[in-house]
Structure formats: structure tokens, C-alpha cells
Amino acid sequence: MAPASRPNGSDAPENGIDSLLPDEADLLYEEELLRNPYSLRMWVRYLDARKSAPTLKRRLLYERALEKLPGSYKLWHAYLQERRQEVRDLSPAHPALEALNNVYERALVSMHKMPRIWAEYLEFLVRQAWVTRCRRAFDRALMALPVTQHARVWPAYLAFISHRGTPQETAVRIYRRYLRFEPAHAEEYVAYLTTHGRWGEAAARLALLVNDEGFRSLEGKSKHALWLELCDIITRHPQEVKGLKVDAILRSGIRKFTNEQILCYTEAVRTVDPDKAVGKVHSLWVAFAKLYEQHGDLVNARFIYGKAAEVPYKYVDDLATIYCEWAEMEMRAKAYKKALALMRTATTPPQRPRTREEENKLPVQERLYRSLRLWSLLVDLEESLGDLASTRAVYETVLDLKIATPQIVLNYAAFLQESKYWEDSFRVYERGVALFKYPHVKDIWQAYLAFFNQRYGGKKVERARDLYRQAIDEAPPEESKPLFLQYAAFEEKHGLARNAMQIYEEAVQKVPVGERLSVYDVYLARASEFFGIGKVREVYETAIEAQPPFALSDADTRTLCLRYAHLEQKLGEVDRARAIYVHASALADPRRDAAFWSDWNAFEVQHGHEETFREMLRIKRSVAASFSQTHFNTTVVDAVAVAAKAMAAGGAPPPAVDDMAALEAELAAEPAGGTRLPGFVSAGVIQQGDAGQEGGEAAAAAAVNPEDIELDEEEEEEGEPAALELEQKEVPQEVFGSLAPPAKKSRVDA
């Protein structure tokens, strides 16, 4: 048996040459190829049939086929693919890679016009990191392929020169050649130069681009943007930029691009119709004015803003933006008085008040005085540049126009407080709470009450009470909790503890159900601090026994009962604690509220005895049974109601949803005596008419309720006292005297 061939292209041993020779299975193909050695189809079929042959044998077949058909792209491509698969996991220094390079070179002798072969060969060479060899191969590919195929070579070539090991000079030369092929990609070359710090050549290339009238940026940059990049390089790296007339570049750019932009903006603002425009027309005017401002021409900038203020915009806010930008330009130029005068002019109200209908028909220039944006900027300028009287006048005008926001009210009050006008600030708060409703007035009330307490403390208690009462009355339930707590804290500090307790009592009735427990926590803590255990017990009992709509949720009630029971347990009141557990047990489903029953169980283990423990278990079973009966099937209830209505109308009952619903519908439809309640499940006693009353009673006595809890006889004997037989004796009538009823007397006489 011949030895196996060596992998990865190693030569076969001399004693294994027989394994490369054709065997009996190859005779059919060999004979056919002897008759027609130039048949591509036969060679392909031969290779497909020998896919599992040893590597060297397949190589020999490929070599024989390519010797006969050296111009077959199909054979060369398949052969090279197999050879690349064999060396894909080898290091670049392995001899097998060099052998494959030779195969590629042989293939390119006849396949030099095939871009796919070149692309795969170049990719294979780049993997081996031979810089010079790769560069020469790329150059050969560009020379061999037609110009129309160069687009398939240059992306790989540019990727190759961007590798770290490629010298910069080599990369620069290659980029220069590339720009002859694709001059529109000059920005990529500039980016490469700036990345590698070649500022001089980058500036020269940008200068050419700026001066080239036919150049169009692939990145969407304008000539002005390219000129700005050039100016940035010149100013940041003057030592590296040589050979350029810097002064001429800057002056010509300023003259050229400024004039272009001005003409562009002039044409834009003259062409765009504000009524038909979709975007923001005022942004064109703002940009136009800022162009002059950037070049230090404030006179023309003011002229542009003045023209912009005359445009008939659709919305008042567009015109307000023009005035705000104008004022900000004046402030940047440190012309603060001009900015203040401009805003005062823009916000001048009309001589007489106008209705909404009248204003809607007027242009935006006549409605500008109602712009809150302008008034806000004017207020800031007045606080910074004006005096107290002018600032107050502006704030008062805003309030009179009813365009103020809660923040304006807060700012006005804070401004007066800084000037020590305390009562005037309180009047501002009063106007604010009259203007707004919840939730907008919430911050005003908070600031009002906080500052009033800070200012007067306990000096004006009655006035503070009136304020708190007004705030609480206006607040919705979900916003009332903080106000109640602040009011109660005020009474505790400056008023009466009794009043604080009344406030807490009112709070737990008004706040939402989900917040009542937290209010009760504070209520109980303060009651314990001021009045002791008696008041605490009163609060607990009031909370537990409260009825809707002032009651707690079941979960909060259980929590409060447990706390109350723990308190009584600490005080040694075991019977009171047990009574609380019994009261709360009706709200605790043993299947869901295991924590409650565990707590009660631990209590009985520590303080109870056998009788109390049995009573707890009995209550637990009873509560579990009541909860199981409560969770009935609503589908059955609906079916019973529908069936009852149908039978009352004289029709047939509708089809039931399920078997249980059908049974309930059938029972509801029976004309039996007594009253049938929808959803009622019989415990085994069926009501009968008057004729069968005695039989019904006997059946009721013999019926068994499946919900009854069975107790052992021993438990019954231990839990209940023995029945006593008492003799009954009639009371003599003389005892009643004249008070005896007449019917009673007639029976005695009889």
C-alpha cells in the first residue's frame, strides 16, 4: 500500500509515486482525454469526480489540465481557490505561501486581463505584508488592466497605503497618481495630509481647490468652507506653509465670499414669500444680519434687523425672535442702553385695550406687545440696567396683560423681597394664586407659605392660618398632603397641639387612599408625643373603623391593625391585642396574607393558651371559607342574570357558556317557590311552596351542607360546656297586672 501524501504542498516521497498514477476508476476519463485533451468539460468532470483524491493528485490533474488549456479562467480560478484554502491557516513566512505566489504569477501570464485574478492576488500579497512587492504588483495591475477596470484596483491600493508600515512618501506619491484618475477625490488626499501633519502640501492642495471653479465637493462643502479650512491651516501652522501668498489668499477670500453671501441672502429675502413659506423665514433675516455682525459692520446689521421687523410674518413669535436677536447683538456690542430702548419700544402696549377679535385681524407688528418672550427679556434688562420703579412697572404690566407665567410671579416676588418690600411681595403672591389654578399654582403657594413663615414665624398666627386654609381648600386631594403637613407643623410650633390633631384628622379624610397611611404615621407620632397613649388608641380605632370614602385600603388597615396590636402587646394588654387580631382577621385571606396569620400565631404561642389558639384556628378556617365563596365565577353570574331576564320575557334561556353556567341557568329558569338570587349557590336546602312546606322542612333537616367544618367529638366536648336541661315554668299573670297583653290573658282564661 502506498503511503499518504504530505500535506500543504510538500513533495511526494519517491516510493509513493504510484499513488499519483491513474487507477482503474480513472481509465474512462483518461481514455476520453487521450482522444480530446482540449475538452474543458471533460477536465472539469474529471476534477469533480476526484474531489476526495489526495492533494498532490488533484494538483497534478490541475497542472495537466492547465497545460492543455492555459487560457481557461474557470480552471485557473478553481485551482487558485483550492490552493488558497490549503494555506489559509499558515503564517506569512511559510514556504507554501511563496509557492502559491508563483502559481499566481504563472496564472497572470495568460490571465492578466482578468481583474478578479488580480484582486485576489493583491489581497493575498497584502496579507503577507510585503510593501515593495505589493506596490509593484498594484502598479502592474494598473498597467495590465484597462482604465475602465481601475476602479476595482484603487480602493484596495488606497487601503494598502493607509497601513501603518507604509512609508508616508510612498503613500503621497500614490495619492498624487490617484488624483490623476479621480481628481474629485482631492478632499481625501487633504484629509490624509492633515492627519499625518503635512500642512504645507495640504494648504497648497486646498488653495488649488478654492481657485478651481469646476471643483464640486463630494462631501457637500462650499468654496467658503474650503477657504475657511485653508485659513485655519495657515493661521495655525504658519511655519510649515511656504510658497503661498497668505495675505492675498485672505484678502481675496474675504472680498469674494462676503460678496457672494450678501448677494445670496439678498436674493433669498427678496424671493421668499412669508405667507407661502413652509420653514422659518425669520431665520434668513437673522443669518443675514449676523453675516454683517461677524465682519464688524453693525450699521448694516441694524439696517437688516430694521427691515426684518417690517416683514409680515405669520406668527408673532417670528417677529419676537427678530427683536430678541437684535437686542442680543446690541448687548454683544456692549450697547446696553440701545438694547433696553429697543425692547421698551417693542413692548409698548396700545393706547386703548382691544378685544381678541380685533387683534386677530391686525398684523403681527400690532400684536407684538403680547409676546411673553419679549417681556421676559425686557424684565432681565430692567433688573440689570433699570431702576426699581421701571422694573416694577414692567412686572405690573405683564400681570395686567395676563400673560405672566408662574415663574414670572415668583421672580417678581423674589425681586421685591431682595428690595425689602415684604408686603408688596405678598400682594404679588396673592395676585399669582388668583391668576392660576392647580397644578400651575402649586409652586406659588409653596413659595408664599414658606416665605411667610420665614418672615413672621408665630407673630401673625391667624393670618397664617387663613393662608393655609385657603391653600388647602383650593388644592385637589392629590396635592393636599404637603400643605396639611406644613399646616400641622405650623400649629405644633406656633399654635395649639389640639388644632394640629384636627388638621391631621382632616388630612386623612381628604388625601388619596394611597397616601393616608403615611399621614396616619405622622398623626400617631404627634399624638403620642403631645397626648399620650389614650389619644394614640383613639387615632388607631378611628382609622381602623373608618368607613368609605374615608377608610383605608384593606392592606393599609391590616398594617395599622398589626401596629396597634404590637403596641398593646408592649403595654401588656393581651386581651386588647387579641381583639385587634380578631377584628383584622376578616381582611386577611390566609392564602395571600400569610404574614398576618404568622404574626397572630406567634402572638398566641407567646401569650395565649390552648383555648385561644383553637379559637384562632377556627377563625382562620372561617375566613378562608368566606374568601373562597367570595371569588365566584363572574361568567356564571352573567349567565344566570341573562337566563333570568330571558325567562321573565317569556323566551327560552340562551346557550350557556359552560356546564356550571348551564346548571345555574336551568335552576334560575325553574318556576320554584321562593326567591332565587343571581349567583347564589345552594347549600343543599331547596325552597318549596306552601303545599310542601312540611316535606321541605324534613328535607332541610336531613340535608348536609358541604361547607360545614367538621370537628371531632372530643374537641366539641372540650370546647363547649355540657347542655343543661332547664325546666320551664309559666309566670303567673298577677305579676304583670294591667300590663299583660289582651291576647295573653284570653289564652290563660281559656
C-alpha positions as a printed Julia matrix, in Angstrom:
750×3 Matrix{Float64}:
    0.0     0.0     0.0
    1.41    3.4    -0.97
    1.98    5.94    1.82
   -0.29    9.0     2.08
    0.85   12.23    0.51
    2.31   15.01    2.59
    0.01   18.0     3.31
    0.45   21.64    2.36
    2.21   21.13   -0.89
    5.22   19.02    0.19
    6.68   16.77   -2.45
    5.66   13.1    -2.55
    8.23   10.54   -1.45
    9.93    8.52   -4.12
    8.28    5.27   -3.02
    4.8     7.0    -3.16
    4.89    7.97   -6.82
    2.48    5.18   -7.64
   -0.3     6.95   -5.7
   -0.22    9.77   -8.25
   -0.77    7.48  -11.21
   -4.3     6.88  -12.59
   -6.14    3.87  -11.17
   -8.86    1.73  -12.75
  -11.57    4.3   -11.9
   -9.65    6.94  -13.86
   -9.31    4.92  -17.07
  -12.6     6.14  -18.52
  -11.57    9.82  -18.14
   -8.01    9.17  -19.26
   -9.12    7.43  -22.45
  -11.53   10.28  -23.22
   -8.81   12.86  -22.65
   -6.43   10.94  -24.9
   -8.92   11.34  -27.7
   -9.7    15.01  -26.88
   -7.18   16.6   -24.48
   -8.62   20.11  -25.03
  -12.1    19.35  -23.73
  -12.77   21.71  -20.81
  -15.93   19.87  -19.86
  -14.09   16.54  -19.55
  -11.36   18.06  -17.37
  -13.97   19.64  -15.09
  -15.88   16.35  -14.79
  -12.62   14.54  -14.05
  -11.77   17.01  -11.25
  -15.27   16.83   -9.79
  -15.12   13.05   -9.71
  -11.8    13.14   -7.82
  -12.73   15.64   -5.08
  -11.66   13.17   -2.4
   -8.35   12.35   -4.04
   -5.07   13.25   -2.31
   -3.92   16.86   -2.57
   -0.93   16.12   -4.79
   -3.01   14.06   -7.19
   -5.55   16.91   -7.57
   -2.73   19.37   -8.15
   -1.31   17.07  -10.83
   -4.72   16.95  -12.52
   -4.99   20.76  -12.46
   -1.48   21.16  -13.82
   -2.19   18.7   -16.67
   -5.45   20.49  -17.46
   -3.83   23.96  -17.45
   -1.0    22.69  -19.64
   -3.58   21.87  -22.31
   -5.88   24.86  -21.57
   -3.69   27.73  -20.23
   -6.3    30.34  -21.16
   -9.17   28.79  -19.19
  -10.31   31.26  -16.49
  -12.53   28.61  -14.94
   -9.65   26.18  -14.36
   -7.25   28.82  -13.08
   -9.8    30.3   -10.67
  -10.78   26.91   -9.25
   -7.13   25.87   -8.92
   -6.15   29.09   -7.11
   -9.13   28.86   -4.77
   -8.12   25.36   -3.71
   -4.53   26.41   -3.17
   -5.64   29.39   -1.03
   -7.83   27.16    1.1
   -4.82   24.95    1.81
   -2.67   27.83    3.13
   -5.35   29.93    4.87
   -4.14   28.99    8.39
   -0.4    29.23    7.73
    1.89   32.05    8.8
    3.08   34.57    6.17
    6.61   33.14    6.35
    5.59   29.6     5.41
    7.12   28.3     2.14
    3.69   27.23    0.88
    2.66   30.89    0.53
    5.62   31.62   -1.71
    4.73   28.58   -3.81
    1.2    29.97   -4.22
    2.66   33.35   -5.22
    4.45   31.56   -8.04
    1.23   29.91   -9.13
   -0.46   33.34   -9.27
    2.4    34.7   -11.36
    2.03   31.77  -13.8
   -1.73   32.41  -13.95
   -1.26   36.1   -14.74
    0.79   35.26  -17.8
   -2.44   34.35  -19.55
   -4.99   35.92  -17.11
   -3.51   39.44  -16.94
   -6.74   40.97  -18.27
   -8.88   39.35  -15.57
   -9.49   41.85  -12.68
  -10.76   39.12  -10.37
   -7.44   37.24  -10.51
   -5.55   40.5    -9.88
   -7.81   41.44   -6.95
   -7.35   38.08   -5.23
   -3.59   38.1    -5.83
   -3.24   41.64   -4.46
   -5.3    40.78   -1.39
   -3.11   37.72   -0.83
    0.06   39.81   -1.1
   -1.21   42.5     1.31
   -1.8    39.72    3.84
    1.87   38.81    3.61
    2.9    42.43    4.37
    5.47   42.76    1.55
    5.39   46.54    0.98
    7.59   46.82   -2.11
    6.28   43.65   -3.66
    2.67   44.78   -3.09
    3.32   48.24   -4.55
    4.87   46.75   -7.67
    2.02   44.27   -8.03
   -0.55   47.1    -7.77
    1.35   49.06  -10.4
    1.47   46.02  -12.72
   -2.28   45.53  -12.24
   -2.99   49.16  -13.18
   -0.77   48.83  -16.28
   -2.26   45.49  -17.35
   -5.95   46.3   -16.86
   -7.86   48.81  -18.99
   -8.75   52.17  -17.43
  -12.38   51.14  -17.07
  -11.27   48.38  -14.64
   -9.04   50.62  -12.47
  -11.92   51.36  -10.12
  -11.61   47.77   -8.87
   -7.93   48.23   -8.0
   -7.66   51.7    -6.45
   -9.79   51.09   -3.3
   -7.51   48.18   -2.33
   -4.44   50.26   -3.26
   -5.55   53.16   -1.01
   -6.35   50.77    1.82
   -2.86   49.3     1.46
   -1.06   52.65    1.74
   -3.12   53.58    4.82
   -1.48   50.73    6.78
    0.97   51.72    9.45
    4.01   50.14    7.8
    3.67   52.03    4.51
    6.13   54.97    4.24
    4.45   58.39    4.01
    6.44   59.39    0.94
    5.26   56.28   -0.87
    1.67   56.98    0.14
    1.89   60.61   -1.01
    3.19   59.61   -4.41
    0.46   57.02   -4.81
   -2.22   59.57   -3.81
   -0.91   62.0    -6.42
   -1.25   59.31   -9.1
   -4.75   58.52   -7.82
   -5.86   62.14   -8.17
   -4.99   61.99  -11.87
   -7.52   59.17  -12.13
  -10.11   60.67   -9.73
   -9.49   64.43   -9.28
  -12.84   64.82   -7.49
  -11.41   62.87   -4.51
   -8.9    65.58   -3.63
  -10.54   66.07   -0.21
   -9.49   62.54    0.77
   -5.91   63.46   -0.05
   -6.17   66.66    2.02
   -7.58   64.67    4.96
   -4.66   62.21    4.69
   -2.14   65.06    4.65
   -3.66   66.82    7.66
   -3.83   63.54    9.57
   -0.09   62.96    9.05
    0.9    66.58    9.68
    1.92   67.54    6.14
    0.43   71.04    6.47
    2.31   72.67    3.64
    1.1    70.34    0.92
   -2.4    70.3     2.44
   -2.59   74.11    2.23
   -1.33   74.07   -1.37
   -3.92   71.47   -2.36
   -6.73   73.43   -0.65
   -5.66   76.59   -2.45
   -5.97   74.76   -5.76
   -9.43   73.54   -4.83
  -10.62   77.01   -3.82
   -9.41   78.51   -7.1
  -10.8    75.67   -9.25
  -14.18   76.86  -10.47
  -15.12   73.42  -11.77
  -14.49   71.58   -8.49
  -17.53   70.21   -6.67
  -17.04   68.79   -3.18
  -18.15   65.19   -2.73
  -18.63   65.94    0.98
  -21.01   68.81    0.25
  -18.63   71.57    1.34
  -18.88   75.01   -0.22
  -15.96   77.02   -1.5
  -16.34   79.19    1.54
  -15.94   76.19    3.86
  -12.81   75.08    1.98
  -11.43   78.59    2.23
  -12.05   78.59    5.98
  -10.13   75.31    6.27
   -7.27   76.86    4.33
   -7.27   79.92    6.59
   -7.28   77.68    9.66
   -4.19   75.77    8.44
   -2.38   79.0     7.52
   -3.03   80.61   10.89
   -2.26   77.52   12.99
    0.84   76.33   11.11
    2.48   79.37    9.52
    5.98   77.87    9.68
    5.05   74.78    7.63
    3.11   76.72    4.98
    5.6    78.04    2.46
    5.32   79.18   -1.12
    1.8    80.62   -0.7
    0.86   84.29   -0.74
   -1.01   84.26    2.53
   -2.06   87.92    2.5
   -3.5    87.67   -1.0
   -5.38   84.46   -0.12
   -7.02   86.01    2.94
   -7.95   89.31    1.28
   -9.32   87.76   -1.89
  -11.32   85.25    0.14
  -12.86   87.93    2.31
  -13.78   90.02   -0.7
  -15.03   87.14   -2.79
  -17.04   85.12   -0.29
  -18.53   88.08    1.56
  -19.94   89.5    -1.66
  -21.25   86.09   -2.69
  -23.04   85.56    0.6
  -24.53   89.01    0.63
  -25.9    88.54   -2.85
  -27.24   85.12   -1.9
  -29.01   86.44    1.23
  -30.35   89.46   -0.62
  -31.86   87.26   -3.28
  -33.29   84.9    -0.66
  -35.07   87.51    1.47
  -36.4    89.2    -1.67
  -37.71   85.98   -3.2
  -39.23   84.13   -0.21
  -42.88   84.94    0.46
  -43.66   84.72    4.22
  -47.26   83.67    3.56
  -46.3    80.77    1.31
  -43.05   79.7     3.01
  -43.02   76.42    4.92
  -39.87   76.89    7.02
  -38.76   79.7     9.35
  -38.49   82.84    7.26
  -37.1    84.91   10.11
  -34.01   82.67   10.28
  -32.93   84.04    6.87
  -33.01   87.61    8.16
  -31.17   86.65   11.35
  -28.42   84.89    9.41
  -28.17   87.85    7.02
  -27.71   90.29    9.89
  -25.2    88.04   11.65
  -23.09   87.98    8.48
  -22.56   91.72    8.8
  -22.05   91.39   12.56
  -19.31   88.79   12.07
  -17.46   91.24    9.84
  -17.88   94.09   12.31
  -20.41   96.05   10.25
  -23.01   96.84   12.94
  -24.58   99.67   10.93
  -25.68   97.34    8.13
  -26.62   94.65   10.67
  -29.02   97.13   12.38
  -30.4    98.07    8.98
  -31.1    94.4     8.16
  -32.83   93.88   11.52
  -34.91   97.0    10.9
  -36.03   95.67    7.53
  -36.75   92.28    9.09
  -39.03   93.9    11.67
  -41.27   95.18    8.86
  -41.88   91.79    7.24
  -45.5    90.5     7.59
  -44.78   87.19    9.33
  -47.4    84.57   10.04
  -46.76   84.34   13.77
  -45.94   86.84   16.49
  -43.15   84.63   17.78
  -41.25   85.03   14.48
  -41.18   88.8    14.89
  -40.32   88.43   18.58
  -37.3    86.34   17.58
  -36.09   89.17   15.33
  -36.24   91.69   18.19
  -34.58   89.3    20.66
  -31.71   88.61   18.25
  -31.39   92.33   17.6
  -31.2    93.1    21.32
  -28.66   90.34   21.93
  -26.49   91.75   19.13
  -26.56   95.15   20.86
  -25.56   93.54   24.14
  -22.68   91.68   22.46
  -21.54   95.04   21.14
  -21.87   96.45   24.73
  -24.57   98.87   23.57
  -26.77   98.09   26.59
  -28.83  101.29   26.5
  -29.74  100.68   22.87
  -30.85   97.14   23.72
  -33.03   98.42   26.59
  -34.59  101.15   24.46
  -35.24   98.66   21.66
  -37.11   96.26   23.96
  -39.14   99.07   25.52
  -40.22  100.16   22.04
  -41.12   96.61   21.0
  -43.31   96.05   24.09
  -45.22   99.33   24.02
  -48.91   98.46   24.56
  -51.68  100.16   22.5
  -53.4   103.33   23.66
  -56.7   101.57   24.28
  -57.41   97.92   25.05
  -58.56   95.74   22.17
  -60.65   92.61   22.03
  -59.41   89.27   20.79
  -61.43   89.59   17.58
  -59.89   92.95   16.81
  -56.35   91.74   17.44
  -56.71   88.66   15.27
  -57.34   90.9    12.27
  -54.24   93.04   12.88
  -50.7    92.32   11.56
  -48.13   90.79   13.87
  -46.46   94.18   14.45
  -49.64   95.38   16.22
  -49.81   92.26   18.38
  -46.16   92.12   19.37
  -46.77   93.7    22.8
  -48.36   90.41   24.0
  -45.22   88.34   23.38
  -44.04   86.88   26.68
  -40.63   86.24   25.16
  -40.05   89.97   24.7
  -41.34   90.82   28.16
  -39.06   88.23   29.77
  -36.01   89.72   28.05
  -37.15   93.24   28.98
  -37.54   92.22   32.63
  -33.98   90.88   32.67
  -32.67   94.09   31.13
  -34.64   96.26   33.56
  -33.35   94.34   36.57
  -29.79   94.73   35.29
  -29.88   98.24   33.8
  -33.05   99.94   35.04
  -34.17  101.13   38.47
  -36.69   99.76   40.96
  -39.61  101.78   39.64
  -39.12  100.84   35.99
  -38.67   97.16   36.84
  -41.85   97.13   38.95
  -43.72   98.87   36.16
  -42.71   96.17   33.68
  -43.75   93.38   36.06
  -47.08   95.08   36.77
  -47.76   95.49   33.06
  -47.12   91.79   32.49
  -49.58   90.91   35.26
  -52.17   93.37   33.94
  -51.93   91.9    30.44
  -52.47   88.44   32.0
  -49.59   86.92   30.04
  -47.49   86.11   33.11
  -46.34   82.61   33.96
  -45.9    81.2    37.48
  -42.17   81.74   37.09
  -42.74   85.46   36.34
  -44.76   85.74   39.55
  -42.05   84.03   41.57
  -39.35   86.23   40.03
  -41.33   89.38   40.77
  -41.89   88.41   44.39
  -38.22   87.48   44.82
  -37.2    90.83   43.32
  -39.37   92.72   45.83
  -38.02   90.64   48.7
  -34.46   91.5    47.71
  -35.5    95.14   47.88
  -37.17   94.51   51.31
  -40.7    95.2    50.1
  -42.21   92.36   52.1
  -45.91   93.2    51.97
  -45.69   94.1    48.29
  -44.22   90.66   47.59
  -47.13   89.08   49.47
  -49.56   91.02   47.31
  -47.78   89.64   44.24
  -48.25   86.13   45.6
  -51.93   86.91   46.13
  -52.28   88.02   42.5
  -50.47   84.89   41.39
  -52.75   82.48   43.25
  -55.72   84.37   41.85
  -54.42   84.07   38.27
  -53.56   80.38   38.2
  -55.13   77.11   39.2
  -53.64   73.76   40.05
  -51.19   72.33   39.12
  -49.59   75.62   37.96
  -50.27   77.46   41.22
  -48.58   74.8    43.34
  -45.12   76.41   43.27
  -46.58   79.82   44.06
  -48.35   78.52   47.16
  -45.24   76.7    48.33
  -43.09   79.82   47.98
  -45.78   82.04   49.54
  -46.26   79.91   52.64
  -42.54   79.21   53.09
  -41.56   82.88   52.92
  -44.47   83.98   55.12
  -43.41   81.55   57.84
  -39.81   82.62   57.44
  -40.74   86.29   57.72
  -43.27   86.29   60.54
  -43.0    82.93   62.26
  -45.54   82.94   65.09
  -46.23   86.69   65.06
  -49.23   86.55   62.72
  -50.8    83.2    63.52
  -54.35   84.0    62.41
  -53.18   85.33   59.07
  -51.03   82.26   58.53
  -54.0    80.02   59.38
  -56.13   81.83   56.81
  -53.42   81.3    54.19
  -53.07   77.61   54.95
  -56.83   77.14   54.97
  -57.16   78.9    51.59
  -54.36   76.82   50.09
  -55.86   73.56   51.36
  -59.36   74.44   50.15
  -58.09   75.17   46.63
  -55.78   72.17   46.42
  -57.03   68.9    44.88
  -56.7    65.79   47.07
  -53.56   64.54   45.33
  -51.77   67.87   46.03
  -53.05   68.48   49.56
  -50.78   66.24   51.66
  -47.73   68.59   51.81
  -49.99   71.51   52.71
  -51.67   69.6    55.55
  -48.32   68.52   56.97
  -46.94   72.07   56.78
  -50.08   73.46   58.41
  -49.94   70.91   61.2
  -46.23   71.59   61.77
  -47.02   75.31   61.99
  -49.69   74.68   64.62
  -47.33   72.43   66.6
  -44.66   75.13   66.61
  -46.66   78.34   66.91
  -50.24   77.34   67.66
  -52.13   74.67   69.59
  -51.5    70.95   69.6
  -55.26   70.39   69.63
  -55.53   72.26   66.32
  -52.73   70.14   64.88
  -54.68   66.99   65.76
  -57.75   68.38   63.99
  -55.64   69.15   60.92
  -54.32   65.58   60.82
  -57.87   64.28   61.21
  -58.99   66.39   58.26
  -55.94   65.35   56.22
  -56.62   61.63   56.48
  -60.09   62.26   55.07
  -59.02   64.38   52.1
  -55.75   62.92   50.84
  -55.9    60.0    48.37
  -56.3    56.5    49.77
  -52.74   55.55   48.88
  -51.3    58.42   50.99
  -53.49   58.07   54.1
  -51.29   55.54   55.85
  -48.27   57.86   55.71
  -50.39   60.68   57.15
  -51.56   58.36   59.91
  -47.93   57.58   60.71
  -47.26   61.26   61.38
  -50.6    61.64   63.16
  -49.85   58.78   65.54
  -46.33   60.0    66.26
  -47.56   63.5    67.13
  -50.49   62.14   69.16
  -48.09   60.03   71.21
  -45.77   63.0    71.71
  -48.43   65.51   72.8
  -51.3    63.49   74.37
  -50.05   60.0    75.23
  -51.44   56.51   74.82
  -55.08   57.5    75.19
  -55.01   59.7    72.1
  -52.97   57.11   70.23
  -55.62   54.48   70.87
  -58.29   56.88   69.69
  -56.44   57.54   66.45
  -55.86   53.84   65.83
  -59.5    52.98   66.43
  -60.72   55.86   64.27
  -58.5    54.74   61.41
  -59.46   51.08   61.68
  -63.2    51.73   61.98
  -63.38   54.44   59.29
  -65.96   53.88   56.59
  -65.77   54.78   52.88
  -64.96   57.23   51.46
  -62.62   57.97   54.38
  -61.48   54.4    55.02
  -58.02   52.97   54.4
  -57.42   50.22   51.91
  -57.58   46.66   53.24
  -53.81   46.26   53.09
  -53.2    49.53   54.98
  -55.86   48.61   57.52
  -54.13   45.28   58.19
  -50.81   47.08   58.58
  -52.31   49.54   61.03
  -54.0    46.73   62.99
  -50.71   44.88   63.34
  -49.02   48.03   64.64
  -51.87   48.62   67.07
  -51.69   45.01   68.28
  -47.92   45.26   68.77
  -48.41   48.46   70.78
  -50.97   46.82   73.06
  -48.71   43.8    73.39
  -45.85   46.03   74.57
  -48.2    47.63   77.11
  -49.21   44.2    78.42
  -52.79   44.47   77.18
  -53.02   40.94   75.79
  -56.8    40.82   75.56
  -56.94   44.13   73.69
  -54.26   42.93   71.28
  -56.17   39.69   70.67
  -59.36   41.62   69.98
  -57.49   43.67   67.37
  -56.25   40.5    65.68
  -59.81   39.15   65.61
  -61.1    42.39   64.09
  -58.41   42.47   61.38
  -58.75   38.79   60.51
  -61.75   39.48   58.3
  -59.43   41.42   55.94
  -56.66   38.82   55.76
  -57.03   35.99   53.27
  -54.93   33.07   54.65
  -53.86   32.16   51.11
  -52.44   35.62   50.38
  -51.77   37.31   53.71
  -49.68   34.66   55.4
  -47.66   37.31   57.26
  -50.7    38.41   59.26
  -51.58   34.89   60.36
  -47.95   34.12   61.18
  -47.86   37.21   63.37
  -51.08   36.2    65.16
  -49.8    32.64   65.54
  -46.6    33.9    67.17
  -48.67   36.09   69.48
  -50.82   33.16   70.63
  -47.77   30.96   71.14
  -46.24   33.61   73.39
  -49.3    34.94   75.26
  -52.22   32.57   74.62
  -53.34   29.11   75.72
  -54.95   26.11   74.12
  -58.44   27.63   74.03
  -57.33   30.9    72.39
  -55.16   29.01   69.91
  -58.13   26.82   68.9
  -60.25   29.94   68.51
  -57.62   31.45   66.2
  -57.62   28.31   64.06
  -61.41   28.32   63.91
  -61.43   31.95   62.79
  -58.76   31.2    60.2
  -60.85   28.39   58.69
  -63.95   30.56   58.7
  -62.15   33.45   56.98
  -60.67   31.11   54.39
  -64.15   29.73   53.63
  -65.62   33.22   53.31
  -62.9    34.3    50.88
  -63.34   31.15   48.79
  -67.07   31.89   48.46
  -66.39   35.5    47.54
  -64.26   34.66   44.5
  -67.09   33.2    42.44
  -67.06   32.86   38.69
  -68.36   36.04   37.11
  -69.21   34.13   33.97
  -71.75   32.08   35.92
  -73.3    35.2    37.41
  -73.69   36.8    33.98
  -75.22   33.62   32.54
  -77.71   33.38   35.41
  -78.76   37.01   35.0
  -79.23   36.63   31.25
  -81.25   33.43   31.7
  -83.49   35.03   34.3
  -84.21   38.0    32.05
  -84.96   35.71   29.09
  -87.39   33.57   31.07
  -89.08   36.64   32.53
  -89.66   37.86   28.98
  -91.22   34.5    28.05
  -88.37   33.26   25.89
  -86.01   30.33   26.07
  -82.75   30.67   28.01
  -79.67   31.4    25.86
  -76.94   28.77   25.42
  -74.68   28.58   28.46
  -71.02   29.36   28.37
  -70.0    26.19   30.24
  -71.55   23.32   32.23
  -71.72   25.21   35.51
  -73.32   28.21   33.81
  -75.86   25.9    32.15
  -76.75   24.39   35.52
  -77.21   27.79   37.12
  -79.31   28.97   34.19
  -81.5    25.89   34.5
  -82.05   26.46   38.22
  -82.79   30.13   37.63
  -85.38   29.22   34.97
  -87.32   26.76   37.22
  -90.66   28.2    38.44
  -89.95   27.19   42.03
  -91.4    28.87   45.04
  -89.35   31.44   46.94
  -86.87   33.97   45.62
  -83.83   32.95   43.52
  -80.88   35.34   43.72
  -78.47   35.54   40.73
  -75.14   33.96   41.63
  -76.48   32.26   44.8
  -75.15   28.71   45.27
  -77.45   26.5    47.29
  -76.06   24.81   50.4
  -78.33   21.77   49.94
  -81.67   23.23   51.03
  -84.24   23.7    48.26
  -87.14   26.04   48.95
  -90.62   24.65   48.32
  -94.08   26.13   48.06
  -96.68   26.34   50.78
  -98.14   22.91   49.95
  -94.92   21.08   50.51
  -93.7    23.09   53.47
  -93.58   20.17   55.91
  -91.73   17.97   53.45
  -89.35   20.8    52.77
  -88.61   21.21   56.46
  -87.89   17.49   56.79
  -85.61   17.64   53.76
  -83.85   20.69   55.17
  -83.26   18.87   58.45
  -81.77   15.9    56.65
  -79.68   17.98   54.2
  -75.96   18.24   54.65
  -74.04   21.47   53.98
  -70.74   20.67   52.18
  -69.22   23.9    53.53
  -69.68   22.86   57.21
  -66.44   22.41   59.17
  -66.29   19.01   60.82
  -64.96   18.95   64.38
  -64.1    15.88   66.37
  -66.41   14.95   69.21
  -63.58   15.34   71.69
  -62.98   18.91   70.5
  -66.67   19.71   70.84
  -66.79   18.28   74.35
  -63.67   20.23   75.34
  -64.71   23.44   73.6
  -68.41   23.59   74.67
  -69.97   23.07   78.14
  -72.41   20.18   78.66
  -76.0    21.02   77.8
  -78.22   21.63   80.86
  -81.84   20.57   80.97
  -83.84   23.52   82.34
  -87.45   23.2    83.47
  -89.71   25.94   82.15
  -92.47   27.33   84.38
  -95.09   29.8    83.4
  -95.01   33.17   85.15
  -98.24   33.98   87.0
 -100.31   36.7    85.35
 -100.63   38.61   88.6
  -97.03   39.57   88.16
  -97.84   41.6    85.01
 -101.04   43.12   86.34
 -102.58   45.52   83.9
  -99.5    45.36   81.64
 -100.31   41.86   80.38
 -101.36   41.83   76.68
 -105.02   41.03   75.96
 -104.24   38.02   73.8
 -102.17   36.52   76.58
 -104.99   36.94   79.05
 -107.55   35.29   76.75
 -105.37   32.22   76.46
 -104.95   31.98   80.23
 -108.71   32.32   80.78
 -109.36   29.65   78.21
